[in-house]
C-alpha cells in the first residue's frame, strides 16, 4: 500500500554494483588509458566498390542526332548499342585518388609588403600613373589643335555657305492666264 500523504512509487530497484549498463566489449573495455594509447585505425579496402552510374540520355540523344538518327527505331537501336553513362562528379569523395600535383581550394593572396606601405609606395605609383595619363591627354589635344579642322556636318556647312536665294518665277500655265477680250475702242478713244 502507498504511504500516507505521498504518491505511489512507480519504479524498480537498481541492480547491484557489479552490474554493467550497455554491451560489454571485451576488446575495447580498457577505459581512457587504452583509448589514448591504442588508436583503432581503419584499414582501406583493397578494391573500392565501383558505383554503376545511370545512363546519360541527354548525351546519347545528342550523339544519336550527330550520327543522323531521325526515327524512334533508329534512336532505340542507337541507345541499345551505345551505352553512355553519367560522369561521377563525386569520384574523389568515394575513394578515388587525386591526380599528382592537384591542390584544392583557393590559392593564398600574396602578402602585402609592409615596407612599401610605410613609404607610401602605392601612392607614388598612383601619382605617376595620373601624370602619365595627363601627358597623354595633353598630347592628344595638341595633335587635334595641329590638325585645326573639325569635321563639318551639313548644318555647319550651310551656316558658312548659305544656299543661293531662289528667284521667284512669274510664269504661270497658259490656262491660268487671264484671256483678254478683243479690244473695242470706246467712243472717247476713237477720236
Short mmCIF file of N, CA and C in Angstrom, two decimals:
data_model
loop_
_atom_site.label_atom_id
_atom_site.label_comp_id
_atom_site.label_asym_id
_atom_site.label_seq_id
_atom_site.Cartn_x
_atom_site.Cartn_y
_atom_site.Cartn_z
N UNK A 1 0.83 -1.19 0.00
CA UNK A 1 0.00 0.00 0.00
C UNK A 1 0.87 1.24 0.00
N UNK A 2 0.38 2.35 -0.66
CA UNK A 2 1.18 3.58 -0.67
C UNK A 2 1.22 4.21 0.71
N UNK A 3 2.31 4.97 0.93
CA UNK A 3 2.44 5.66 2.20
C UNK A 3 1.41 6.78 2.28
N UNK A 4 1.04 7.14 3.44
CA UNK A 4 0.00 8.12 3.65
C UNK A 4 0.52 9.51 3.28
N UNK A 5 -0.19 10.21 2.41
CA UNK A 5 0.16 11.57 2.01
C UNK A 5 1.28 11.65 0.97
N UNK A 6 1.71 10.55 0.42
CA UNK A 6 2.77 10.54 -0.60
C UNK A 6 2.26 9.78 -1.81
N UNK A 7 2.74 10.17 -3.01
CA UNK A 7 2.31 9.43 -4.20
C UNK A 7 2.88 8.03 -4.21
N UNK A 8 2.24 7.18 -4.95
CA UNK A 8 2.66 5.80 -5.02
C UNK A 8 3.95 5.69 -5.83
N UNK A 9 4.95 4.96 -5.33
CA UNK A 9 6.20 4.81 -6.04
C UNK A 9 5.99 3.86 -7.21
N UNK A 10 6.50 4.34 -8.39
CA UNK A 10 6.33 3.54 -9.58
C UNK A 10 7.70 3.32 -10.20
N UNK A 11 8.60 2.65 -9.53
CA UNK A 11 9.94 2.43 -10.04
C UNK A 11 10.44 1.09 -9.55
N UNK A 12 11.59 0.70 -10.13
CA UNK A 12 12.19 -0.58 -9.77
C UNK A 12 13.47 -0.32 -8.98
N UNK A 13 13.89 -1.26 -8.26
CA UNK A 13 15.15 -1.13 -7.52
C UNK A 13 16.31 -1.33 -8.48
N UNK A 14 17.40 -0.59 -8.23
CA UNK A 14 18.55 -0.63 -9.12
C UNK A 14 19.35 -1.91 -8.87
N UNK A 15 20.04 -2.42 -9.94
CA UNK A 15 20.87 -3.61 -9.72
C UNK A 15 22.09 -3.28 -8.88
N UNK A 16 22.83 -4.28 -8.51
CA UNK A 16 23.98 -4.11 -7.63
C UNK A 16 25.16 -3.44 -8.32
N UNK A 17 26.26 -3.21 -7.55
CA UNK A 17 27.42 -2.51 -8.11
C UNK A 17 28.19 -3.30 -9.16
N UNK A 18 27.98 -4.59 -9.26
CA UNK A 18 28.69 -5.38 -10.25
C UNK A 18 27.97 -5.42 -11.60
N UNK A 19 26.84 -4.69 -11.74
CA UNK A 19 26.07 -4.70 -12.99
C UNK A 19 26.66 -3.68 -13.97
N UNK A 20 26.79 -4.06 -15.25
CA UNK A 20 27.30 -3.18 -16.30
C UNK A 20 26.14 -2.78 -17.21
N UNK A 21 25.99 -1.47 -17.39
CA UNK A 21 24.94 -0.98 -18.28
C UNK A 21 25.46 -1.01 -19.72
N UNK A 22 24.61 -1.36 -20.69
CA UNK A 22 25.01 -1.42 -22.09
C UNK A 22 25.68 -2.73 -22.42
N UNK A 23 26.37 -2.79 -23.56
CA UNK A 23 27.02 -4.00 -24.02
C UNK A 23 28.45 -4.00 -23.52
N UNK A 24 28.87 -5.09 -22.98
CA UNK A 24 30.24 -5.23 -22.50
C UNK A 24 31.11 -5.67 -23.66
N UNK A 25 32.14 -4.87 -24.01
CA UNK A 25 33.02 -5.21 -25.11
C UNK A 25 34.36 -5.63 -24.53
N UNK A 26 34.75 -6.85 -24.78
CA UNK A 26 35.97 -7.40 -24.21
C UNK A 26 37.20 -6.73 -24.80
N UNK A 27 37.19 -6.43 -26.12
CA UNK A 27 38.39 -5.90 -26.78
C UNK A 27 38.64 -4.44 -26.42
N UNK A 28 37.61 -3.67 -26.28
CA UNK A 28 37.79 -2.22 -26.14
C UNK A 28 37.49 -1.72 -24.73
N UNK A 29 37.30 -2.55 -23.81
CA UNK A 29 36.93 -2.09 -22.50
C UNK A 29 38.17 -1.88 -21.64
N UNK A 30 38.92 -0.83 -21.96
CA UNK A 30 40.11 -0.54 -21.18
C UNK A 30 40.07 0.86 -20.62
N UNK A 31 39.01 1.59 -20.90
CA UNK A 31 38.88 2.94 -20.37
C UNK A 31 39.70 3.95 -21.13
N UNK A 32 39.99 5.06 -20.46
CA UNK A 32 40.72 6.17 -21.08
C UNK A 32 42.15 5.80 -21.43
N UNK A 33 42.90 5.07 -20.56
CA UNK A 33 44.28 4.75 -20.92
C UNK A 33 44.39 3.97 -22.23
N UNK A 34 43.47 3.04 -22.45
CA UNK A 34 43.52 2.27 -23.69
C UNK A 34 43.14 3.13 -24.89
N UNK A 35 42.17 4.04 -24.70
CA UNK A 35 41.75 4.89 -25.81
C UNK A 35 42.87 5.83 -26.22
N UNK A 36 43.66 6.33 -25.26
CA UNK A 36 44.76 7.23 -25.59
C UNK A 36 45.94 6.47 -26.17
N UNK A 37 46.23 5.29 -25.63
CA UNK A 37 47.43 4.57 -26.03
C UNK A 37 47.28 3.78 -27.31
N UNK A 38 46.09 3.28 -27.62
CA UNK A 38 45.91 2.40 -28.78
C UNK A 38 44.80 2.96 -29.66
N UNK A 39 45.20 3.56 -30.78
CA UNK A 39 44.21 4.11 -31.71
C UNK A 39 43.77 3.01 -32.67
N UNK A 40 42.47 2.95 -32.90
CA UNK A 40 41.95 1.98 -33.87
C UNK A 40 42.04 2.60 -35.25
N UNK A 41 42.84 2.04 -36.09
CA UNK A 41 42.99 2.57 -37.45
C UNK A 41 42.15 1.72 -38.39
N UNK A 42 41.46 2.40 -39.29
CA UNK A 42 40.61 1.71 -40.26
C UNK A 42 41.47 1.38 -41.46
N UNK A 43 41.50 0.12 -41.82
CA UNK A 43 42.29 -0.30 -42.97
C UNK A 43 41.48 -0.10 -44.24
N UNK A 44 42.17 0.43 -45.26
CA UNK A 44 41.48 0.67 -46.53
C UNK A 44 41.19 -0.65 -47.22
N UNK A 45 40.09 -0.69 -47.93
CA UNK A 45 39.72 -1.89 -48.67
C UNK A 45 40.65 -2.03 -49.87
N UNK A 46 40.91 -3.24 -50.24
CA UNK A 46 41.82 -3.50 -51.36
C UNK A 46 41.23 -2.96 -52.66
N UNK A 47 39.98 -3.23 -52.93
CA UNK A 47 39.32 -2.74 -54.14
C UNK A 47 38.05 -2.01 -53.73
N UNK A 48 38.03 -0.70 -53.91
CA UNK A 48 36.81 0.02 -53.52
C UNK A 48 35.64 -0.36 -54.43
N UNK A 49 34.47 -0.31 -53.85
CA UNK A 49 33.26 -0.66 -54.59
C UNK A 49 33.01 0.35 -55.71
N UNK A 50 32.92 -0.13 -56.92
CA UNK A 50 32.71 0.75 -58.07
C UNK A 50 31.21 0.95 -58.27
N UNK A 51 30.82 2.22 -58.26
CA UNK A 51 29.40 2.52 -58.43
C UNK A 51 29.05 2.49 -59.91
N UNK A 52 27.89 1.99 -60.22
CA UNK A 52 27.40 2.00 -61.59
C UNK A 52 26.55 3.25 -61.75
N UNK A 53 27.02 4.12 -62.62
CA UNK A 53 26.33 5.40 -62.81
C UNK A 53 25.15 5.20 -63.76
N UNK A 54 24.11 6.04 -63.64
CA UNK A 54 22.96 5.91 -64.55
C UNK A 54 23.33 6.36 -65.96
N UNK A 55 22.50 5.97 -66.91
CA UNK A 55 22.75 6.31 -68.31
C UNK A 55 22.48 7.80 -68.54
N UNK A 56 23.29 8.39 -69.38
CA UNK A 56 23.16 9.81 -69.71
C UNK A 56 22.38 9.92 -71.03
N UNK A 57 21.06 10.05 -70.92
CA UNK A 57 20.22 10.06 -72.11
C UNK A 57 20.37 11.35 -72.91
N UNK A 58 20.72 12.44 -72.25
CA UNK A 58 20.92 13.70 -72.97
C UNK A 58 22.12 13.58 -73.90
N UNK A 59 23.23 13.06 -73.38
CA UNK A 59 24.43 12.90 -74.21
C UNK A 59 24.19 11.87 -75.32
N UNK A 60 23.45 10.79 -74.99
CA UNK A 60 23.17 9.79 -76.02
C UNK A 60 22.27 10.35 -77.10
N UNK A 61 21.30 11.20 -76.71
CA UNK A 61 20.43 11.83 -77.71
C UNK A 61 21.20 12.75 -78.64
N UNK A 62 22.12 13.54 -78.08
CA UNK A 62 22.94 14.42 -78.92
C UNK A 62 23.80 13.62 -79.88
N UNK A 63 24.41 12.55 -79.36
CA UNK A 63 25.27 11.73 -80.21
C UNK A 63 24.46 11.04 -81.31
N UNK A 64 23.24 10.61 -80.98
CA UNK A 64 22.39 9.97 -81.98
C UNK A 64 22.02 10.94 -83.09
N UNK A 65 21.72 12.17 -82.74
CA UNK A 65 21.39 13.18 -83.75
C UNK A 65 22.61 13.47 -84.62
N UNK A 66 23.80 13.54 -83.99
CA UNK A 66 25.02 13.75 -84.76
C UNK A 66 25.28 12.62 -85.74
N UNK A 67 24.88 11.39 -85.37
CA UNK A 67 25.07 10.24 -86.25
C UNK A 67 24.02 10.18 -87.36
N UNK A 68 22.96 10.99 -87.25
CA UNK A 68 21.95 11.04 -88.31
C UNK A 68 20.69 10.26 -88.00
N UNK A 69 20.45 9.89 -86.75
CA UNK A 69 19.23 9.16 -86.39
C UNK A 69 18.05 10.13 -86.42
N UNK A 70 16.95 9.68 -87.07
CA UNK A 70 15.78 10.54 -87.17
C UNK A 70 14.51 9.88 -86.66
N UNK A 71 14.41 8.57 -86.75
CA UNK A 71 13.19 7.89 -86.32
C UNK A 71 13.37 7.31 -84.93
N UNK A 72 12.23 6.93 -84.33
CA UNK A 72 12.27 6.36 -82.98
C UNK A 72 12.99 5.01 -82.98
N UNK A 73 12.85 4.25 -84.05
CA UNK A 73 13.52 2.94 -84.13
C UNK A 73 15.04 3.12 -84.17
N UNK A 74 15.50 4.10 -84.96
CA UNK A 74 16.94 4.35 -85.03
C UNK A 74 17.49 4.81 -83.68
N UNK A 75 16.72 5.64 -82.98
CA UNK A 75 17.15 6.08 -81.65
C UNK A 75 17.24 4.90 -80.69
N UNK A 76 16.24 3.99 -80.74
CA UNK A 76 16.24 2.83 -79.84
C UNK A 76 17.43 1.93 -80.14
N UNK A 77 17.74 1.72 -81.41
CA UNK A 77 18.91 0.90 -81.75
C UNK A 77 20.20 1.56 -81.30
N UNK A 78 20.27 2.88 -81.45
CA UNK A 78 21.47 3.59 -81.02
C UNK A 78 21.65 3.48 -79.51
N UNK A 79 20.54 3.64 -78.75
CA UNK A 79 20.62 3.53 -77.30
C UNK A 79 21.01 2.11 -76.87
N UNK A 80 20.61 1.10 -77.67
CA UNK A 80 20.90 -0.28 -77.33
C UNK A 80 22.39 -0.58 -77.47
N UNK A 81 23.02 -0.03 -78.52
CA UNK A 81 24.41 -0.38 -78.79
C UNK A 81 25.41 0.64 -78.24
N UNK A 82 25.00 1.86 -77.99
CA UNK A 82 25.90 2.88 -77.43
C UNK A 82 25.45 3.18 -76.01
N UNK A 83 26.24 2.80 -75.05
CA UNK A 83 25.89 2.97 -73.65
C UNK A 83 26.77 4.07 -73.05
N UNK A 84 26.23 5.28 -72.93
CA UNK A 84 26.97 6.41 -72.36
C UNK A 84 26.44 6.63 -70.95
N UNK A 85 27.35 6.63 -69.99
CA UNK A 85 26.96 6.80 -68.58
C UNK A 85 27.27 8.21 -68.10
N UNK A 86 26.56 8.63 -67.06
CA UNK A 86 26.84 9.93 -66.44
C UNK A 86 28.21 9.87 -65.78
N UNK A 87 28.88 11.00 -65.76
CA UNK A 87 30.19 11.06 -65.12
C UNK A 87 30.00 11.20 -63.61
N UNK A 88 30.86 10.53 -62.87
CA UNK A 88 30.79 10.56 -61.41
C UNK A 88 31.47 11.83 -60.92
N UNK A 89 30.67 12.79 -60.50
CA UNK A 89 31.23 14.06 -60.04
C UNK A 89 31.86 13.94 -58.67
N UNK A 90 31.44 12.97 -57.90
CA UNK A 90 31.98 12.81 -56.56
C UNK A 90 33.01 11.70 -56.49
N UNK A 91 33.81 11.52 -57.55
CA UNK A 91 34.76 10.40 -57.58
C UNK A 91 35.81 10.54 -56.49
N UNK A 92 36.20 11.77 -56.16
CA UNK A 92 37.19 11.95 -55.11
C UNK A 92 36.57 11.72 -53.72
N UNK A 93 35.26 11.90 -53.64
CA UNK A 93 34.59 11.70 -52.37
C UNK A 93 34.45 10.21 -52.05
N UNK A 94 34.38 9.38 -53.07
CA UNK A 94 34.10 7.97 -52.85
C UNK A 94 35.35 7.10 -53.05
N UNK A 95 36.50 7.55 -52.62
CA UNK A 95 37.66 6.70 -52.61
C UNK A 95 38.58 6.84 -53.79
N UNK A 96 38.33 7.75 -54.72
CA UNK A 96 39.24 7.94 -55.84
C UNK A 96 40.48 8.70 -55.39
N UNK A 97 41.53 8.60 -56.16
CA UNK A 97 42.76 9.29 -55.80
C UNK A 97 42.86 10.58 -56.59
N UNK A 98 43.36 11.61 -55.94
CA UNK A 98 43.57 12.89 -56.61
C UNK A 98 44.79 12.78 -57.50
N UNK A 99 44.77 13.40 -58.68
CA UNK A 99 45.94 13.36 -59.54
C UNK A 99 47.12 14.05 -58.87
N UNK A 100 48.36 13.64 -59.20
CA UNK A 100 49.52 14.26 -58.54
C UNK A 100 49.64 15.74 -58.89
N UNK A 101 49.99 16.52 -57.91
CA UNK A 101 50.16 17.96 -58.11
C UNK A 101 48.87 18.75 -58.02
N UNK A 102 47.75 18.09 -57.74
CA UNK A 102 46.47 18.79 -57.67
C UNK A 102 46.27 19.32 -56.26
N UNK A 103 45.90 20.57 -56.16
CA UNK A 103 45.60 21.16 -54.86
C UNK A 103 44.17 21.66 -54.86
N UNK A 104 43.56 21.64 -53.71
CA UNK A 104 42.18 22.07 -53.58
C UNK A 104 42.13 23.43 -52.91
N UNK A 105 41.08 24.16 -53.22
CA UNK A 105 40.87 25.44 -52.57
C UNK A 105 41.43 26.59 -53.36
N UNK A 106 41.35 27.75 -52.77
CA UNK A 106 41.78 28.99 -53.40
C UNK A 106 43.22 29.27 -53.00
N UNK A 107 44.06 29.67 -53.96
CA UNK A 107 45.45 29.95 -53.58
C UNK A 107 45.50 31.17 -52.65
N UNK A 108 46.46 31.19 -51.74
CA UNK A 108 46.52 32.32 -50.80
C UNK A 108 46.94 33.60 -51.50
N UNK A 109 46.44 34.70 -50.98
CA UNK A 109 46.77 36.01 -51.54
C UNK A 109 48.22 36.34 -51.19
N UNK A 110 48.97 36.90 -52.13
CA UNK A 110 50.36 37.25 -51.79
C UNK A 110 50.38 38.31 -50.69
N UNK A 111 51.34 38.19 -49.82
CA UNK A 111 51.40 39.11 -48.70
C UNK A 111 51.78 40.51 -49.17
N UNK A 112 51.17 41.52 -48.56
CA UNK A 112 51.45 42.90 -48.92
C UNK A 112 52.76 43.32 -48.27
N UNK A 113 53.71 43.83 -49.04
CA UNK A 113 54.97 44.26 -48.43
C UNK A 113 54.74 45.46 -47.52
N UNK A 114 54.98 45.28 -46.26
CA UNK A 114 54.72 46.30 -45.26
C UNK A 114 55.63 47.52 -45.45
N UNK A 115 56.85 47.28 -45.93
CA UNK A 115 57.80 48.38 -46.13
C UNK A 115 57.27 49.36 -47.19
N UNK A 116 56.64 48.84 -48.25
CA UNK A 116 56.06 49.71 -49.29
C UNK A 116 54.91 50.55 -48.74
N UNK A 117 54.15 49.97 -47.82
CA UNK A 117 53.04 50.72 -47.23
C UNK A 117 53.58 51.86 -46.37
N UNK A 118 54.61 51.57 -45.62
CA UNK A 118 55.18 52.60 -44.75
C UNK A 118 55.78 53.76 -45.54
N UNK A 119 56.34 53.50 -46.71
CA UNK A 119 56.96 54.55 -47.51
C UNK A 119 56.01 55.17 -48.52
N UNK A 120 54.72 54.85 -48.46
CA UNK A 120 53.71 55.39 -49.38
C UNK A 120 54.06 55.09 -50.83
N UNK A 121 54.56 53.88 -51.07
CA UNK A 121 54.97 53.50 -52.42
C UNK A 121 53.77 53.43 -53.36
N UNK A 122 52.63 52.94 -52.87
CA UNK A 122 51.45 52.80 -53.72
C UNK A 122 50.89 54.16 -54.11
N UNK A 123 51.00 55.14 -53.23
CA UNK A 123 50.56 56.50 -53.56
C UNK A 123 51.42 57.07 -54.67
N UNK A 124 52.73 56.83 -54.57
CA UNK A 124 53.65 57.35 -55.60
C UNK A 124 53.37 56.70 -56.96
N UNK A 125 53.12 55.39 -56.96
CA UNK A 125 52.79 54.72 -58.22
C UNK A 125 51.52 55.27 -58.83
N UNK A 126 50.51 55.54 -58.00
CA UNK A 126 49.26 56.08 -58.50
C UNK A 126 49.47 57.48 -59.07
N UNK A 127 50.27 58.27 -58.38
CA UNK A 127 50.55 59.63 -58.87
C UNK A 127 51.28 59.59 -60.22
N UNK A 128 52.21 58.66 -60.39
CA UNK A 128 52.91 58.53 -61.66
C UNK A 128 51.94 58.15 -62.78
N UNK A 129 51.01 57.25 -62.49
CA UNK A 129 50.00 56.87 -63.49
C UNK A 129 49.16 58.07 -63.88
N UNK A 130 48.77 58.90 -62.89
CA UNK A 130 47.95 60.08 -63.20
C UNK A 130 48.73 61.08 -64.05
N UNK A 131 50.02 61.27 -63.74
CA UNK A 131 50.83 62.20 -64.54
C UNK A 131 50.98 61.70 -65.97
N UNK A 132 51.21 60.41 -66.13
CA UNK A 132 51.33 59.84 -67.48
C UNK A 132 50.03 59.99 -68.25
N UNK A 133 48.90 59.78 -67.58
CA UNK A 133 47.61 59.93 -68.25
C UNK A 133 47.39 61.38 -68.68
N UNK A 134 47.77 62.33 -67.81
CA UNK A 134 47.62 63.75 -68.16
C UNK A 134 48.49 64.10 -69.34
N UNK A 135 49.73 63.58 -69.39
CA UNK A 135 50.61 63.85 -70.53
C UNK A 135 50.01 63.32 -71.83
N UNK A 136 49.46 62.12 -71.78
CA UNK A 136 48.86 61.54 -72.99
C UNK A 136 47.67 62.38 -73.45
N UNK A 137 46.81 62.80 -72.52
CA UNK A 137 45.67 63.64 -72.89
C UNK A 137 46.13 64.96 -73.49
N UNK A 138 47.19 65.54 -72.95
CA UNK A 138 47.72 66.80 -73.46
C UNK A 138 48.25 66.62 -74.89
N UNK A 139 48.94 65.50 -75.14
CA UNK A 139 49.46 65.24 -76.48
C UNK A 139 48.33 65.04 -77.48
N UNK A 140 47.26 64.36 -77.06
CA UNK A 140 46.12 64.15 -77.96
C UNK A 140 45.48 65.48 -78.30
N UNK A 141 45.32 66.37 -77.31
CA UNK A 141 44.74 67.69 -77.57
C UNK A 141 45.63 68.50 -78.49
N UNK A 142 46.93 68.37 -78.32
CA UNK A 142 47.86 69.10 -79.16
C UNK A 142 47.77 68.65 -80.61
N UNK A 143 47.64 67.34 -80.83
CA UNK A 143 47.50 66.81 -82.18
C UNK A 143 46.22 67.30 -82.83
N UNK A 144 45.13 67.33 -82.07
CA UNK A 144 43.87 67.84 -82.61
C UNK A 144 44.00 69.31 -82.94
N UNK A 145 44.74 70.08 -82.10
CA UNK A 145 44.95 71.50 -82.35
C UNK A 145 45.79 71.73 -83.59
N UNK A 146 46.77 70.83 -83.87
CA UNK A 146 47.59 70.97 -85.06
C UNK A 146 46.78 70.73 -86.31
N UNK A 147 45.90 69.78 -86.24
CA UNK A 147 45.06 69.50 -87.41
C UNK A 147 44.17 70.70 -87.67
N UNK A 148 43.58 71.24 -86.63
CA UNK A 148 42.85 72.50 -86.72
C UNK A 148 41.48 72.40 -87.34
N UNK A 149 41.25 71.47 -88.19
CA UNK A 149 39.96 71.38 -88.85
C UNK A 149 39.11 70.32 -88.17
N UNK A 150 37.94 70.75 -87.82
CA UNK A 150 36.99 69.82 -87.25
C UNK A 150 36.09 69.38 -88.39
N UNK A 151 35.75 68.15 -88.40
CA UNK A 151 34.90 67.67 -89.49
C UNK A 151 33.58 68.41 -89.47
N UNK A 152 33.20 68.88 -90.63
CA UNK A 152 31.95 69.63 -90.72
C UNK A 152 30.80 68.69 -91.03
N UNK A 153 29.68 69.02 -90.45
CA UNK A 153 28.48 68.31 -90.83
C UNK A 153 27.63 69.24 -91.70
N UNK A 154 26.48 68.82 -92.10
CA UNK A 154 25.66 69.59 -93.04
C UNK A 154 25.24 70.93 -92.44
N UNK A 155 24.95 70.95 -91.15
CA UNK A 155 24.49 72.19 -90.52
C UNK A 155 25.58 73.24 -90.52
N UNK A 156 26.79 72.87 -90.11
CA UNK A 156 27.87 73.88 -90.08
C UNK A 156 28.24 74.33 -91.50
N UNK A 157 28.17 73.43 -92.46
CA UNK A 157 28.46 73.81 -93.85
C UNK A 157 27.44 74.82 -94.38
N UNK A 158 26.15 74.59 -94.08
CA UNK A 158 25.11 75.50 -94.55
C UNK A 158 25.17 76.84 -93.85
N UNK A 159 25.69 76.89 -92.62
CA UNK A 159 25.83 78.17 -91.94
C UNK A 159 26.92 79.01 -92.60
N UNK A 160 28.00 78.37 -92.99
CA UNK A 160 29.09 79.13 -93.62
C UNK A 160 28.85 79.38 -95.11
N UNK A 161 28.16 78.50 -95.79
CA UNK A 161 27.86 78.64 -97.22
C UNK A 161 26.35 78.56 -97.43
N UNK A 162 25.65 79.66 -97.26
CA UNK A 162 24.20 79.60 -97.41
C UNK A 162 23.82 79.32 -98.87
N UNK A 163 22.69 78.70 -99.05
CA UNK A 163 22.19 78.40 -100.39
C UNK A 163 21.79 79.69 -101.10
N UNK A 164 21.94 79.75 -102.42
CA UNK A 164 21.53 80.96 -103.12
C UNK A 164 20.02 81.14 -103.03
N UNK A 165 19.62 82.41 -103.00
CA UNK A 165 18.20 82.72 -102.88
C UNK A 165 17.54 82.40 -104.21
N UNK A 166 16.44 81.67 -104.12
CA UNK A 166 15.75 81.25 -105.32
C UNK A 166 14.86 82.41 -105.80
N UNK A 167 15.06 82.77 -107.06
CA UNK A 167 14.24 83.86 -107.61
C UNK A 167 12.86 83.31 -107.93
N UNK A 168 11.89 84.16 -107.63
CA UNK A 168 10.53 83.70 -107.86
C UNK A 168 10.18 83.85 -109.33
N UNK A 169 9.59 82.86 -109.87
CA UNK A 169 9.23 82.88 -111.29
C UNK A 169 7.80 83.39 -111.43
N UNK A 170 7.63 84.25 -112.39
CA UNK A 170 6.28 84.78 -112.61
C UNK A 170 5.57 84.05 -113.74
N UNK A 171 6.11 83.01 -114.21
CA UNK A 171 5.48 82.26 -115.28
C UNK A 171 4.39 81.39 -114.72
N UNK A 172 3.24 81.39 -115.39
CA UNK A 172 2.11 80.57 -114.98
C UNK A 172 1.64 79.79 -116.19
N UNK A 173 1.03 78.66 -115.96
CA UNK A 173 0.49 77.93 -117.11
C UNK A 173 -0.53 78.79 -117.85
N UNK A 174 -0.66 78.51 -119.16
CA UNK A 174 -1.50 79.32 -120.03
C UNK A 174 -2.96 79.29 -119.60
N UNK A 175 -3.40 78.18 -119.09
CA UNK A 175 -4.82 78.09 -118.75
C UNK A 175 -5.19 78.98 -117.59
N UNK A 176 -4.19 79.37 -116.73
CA UNK A 176 -4.49 80.25 -115.61
C UNK A 176 -4.31 81.73 -115.96
N UNK A 177 -3.83 82.00 -117.14
CA UNK A 177 -3.66 83.41 -117.52
C UNK A 177 -5.02 84.01 -117.90
N UNK A 178 -5.14 85.27 -117.61
CA UNK A 178 -6.39 85.94 -117.99
C UNK A 178 -6.37 86.17 -119.50
N UNK A 179 -7.42 85.76 -120.10
CA UNK A 179 -7.51 85.95 -121.56
C UNK A 179 -8.15 87.31 -121.81
N UNK A 180 -7.47 88.09 -122.57
CA UNK A 180 -8.00 89.43 -122.86
C UNK A 180 -9.02 89.35 -123.99
N UNK A 181 -10.08 90.02 -123.78
CA UNK A 181 -11.13 90.06 -124.82
C UNK A 181 -10.66 91.02 -125.93
N UNK A 182 -11.14 90.79 -127.15
CA UNK A 182 -10.74 91.72 -128.22
C UNK A 182 -11.12 93.15 -127.83
N UNK A 183 -10.20 93.98 -128.00
CA UNK A 183 -10.37 95.35 -127.53
C UNK A 183 -11.25 96.14 -128.51
N UNK A 184 -12.38 96.61 -128.00
CA UNK A 184 -13.22 97.52 -128.78
C UNK A 184 -12.97 98.92 -128.26
N UNK A 185 -12.53 99.72 -129.08
CA UNK A 185 -12.25 101.06 -128.59
C UNK A 185 -13.54 101.78 -128.18
N UNK A 186 -13.43 102.47 -127.08
CA UNK A 186 -14.57 103.25 -126.60
C UNK A 186 -14.74 104.48 -127.49
N UNK A 187 -15.93 105.11 -127.43
CA UNK A 187 -16.14 106.29 -128.30
C UNK A 187 -15.16 107.41 -128.00
N UNK A 188 -14.69 107.45 -126.80
CA UNK A 188 -13.74 108.52 -126.46
C UNK A 188 -12.39 108.24 -127.13
N UNK A 189 -12.07 106.99 -127.21
CA UNK A 189 -10.75 106.65 -127.74
C UNK A 189 -10.75 106.72 -129.26
N UNK A 190 -11.88 106.67 -129.84
CA UNK A 190 -11.94 106.71 -131.29
C UNK A 190 -11.51 108.08 -131.79
N UNK A 191 -11.76 109.05 -131.12
CA UNK A 191 -11.46 110.39 -131.60
C UNK A 191 -10.06 110.71 -131.50
#
